[in-house]
Amino acid sequence: MDEFDFYTVDEMPKKLKVSKNSVYHQIDQGKAGISIPPFIKLGNLVRFKV
């Protein structure tokens, strides 16, 4: 089975070299898997699967 790392919204801007606002905007626009990695939402928590 493959191992995945999960990252928070606070950690992703550093990895993608974009602003935190940009990450939130791309989540809102539904661009998971296109310009940001796929993510899962658990209640109010968002975790990126990398």
Coordinates of C-alpha atoms in Angstrom, one line a residue:
M1 CA 0.0 0.0 0.0
D2 CA 1.3 3.5 -0.9
E3 CA 2.1 5.9 1.9
F4 CA 0.9 9.5 1.6
D5 CA 1.8 12.6 3.6
F6 CA -1.0 15.0 4.5
Y7 CA -0.4 18.8 4.8
T8 CA -2.5 21.6 6.2
V9 CA -3.5 24.8 4.4
D10 CA -0.8 26.6 6.5
E11 CA 1.9 24.3 5.2
M12 CA 1.0 24.2 1.5
P13 CA 1.9 27.8 0.6
K14 CA 5.5 27.1 1.6
K15 CA 5.6 23.9 -0.6
L16 CA 3.9 25.5 -3.6
K17 CA 5.6 28.9 -3.2
V18 CA 2.3 30.8 -3.3
S19 CA 0.4 32.9 -0.8
K20 CA -2.1 31.4 1.7
N21 CA -4.8 33.4 0.1
S22 CA -4.0 31.8 -3.3
V23 CA -4.4 28.4 -1.8
Y24 CA -7.8 29.3 -0.3
H25 CA -8.9 30.8 -3.6
Q26 CA -8.0 27.7 -5.5
I27 CA -9.9 25.5 -3.0
D28 CA -12.9 27.7 -3.4
Q29 CA -12.7 27.5 -7.2
G30 CA -12.5 23.7 -7.1
K31 CA -9.1 23.4 -8.7
A32 CA -7.9 20.4 -6.7
G33 CA -5.7 18.2 -8.8
I34 CA -5.2 21.0 -11.4
S35 CA -3.2 23.8 -9.8
I36 CA -3.1 22.4 -6.2
P37 CA -2.8 18.8 -5.0
P38 CA -6.0 16.9 -4.3
F39 CA -7.3 17.5 -0.8
I40 CA -9.8 16.1 1.6
K41 CA -12.2 18.0 3.8
L42 CA -13.0 16.7 7.3
G43 CA -15.5 19.1 8.8
N44 CA -13.7 22.5 8.9
L45 CA -10.3 20.9 8.3
V46 CA -8.6 20.7 4.9
R47 CA -5.8 18.3 4.3
F48 CA -3.7 18.0 1.1
K49 CA -2.7 14.5 0.1
V50 CA 0.8 14.6 -1.3

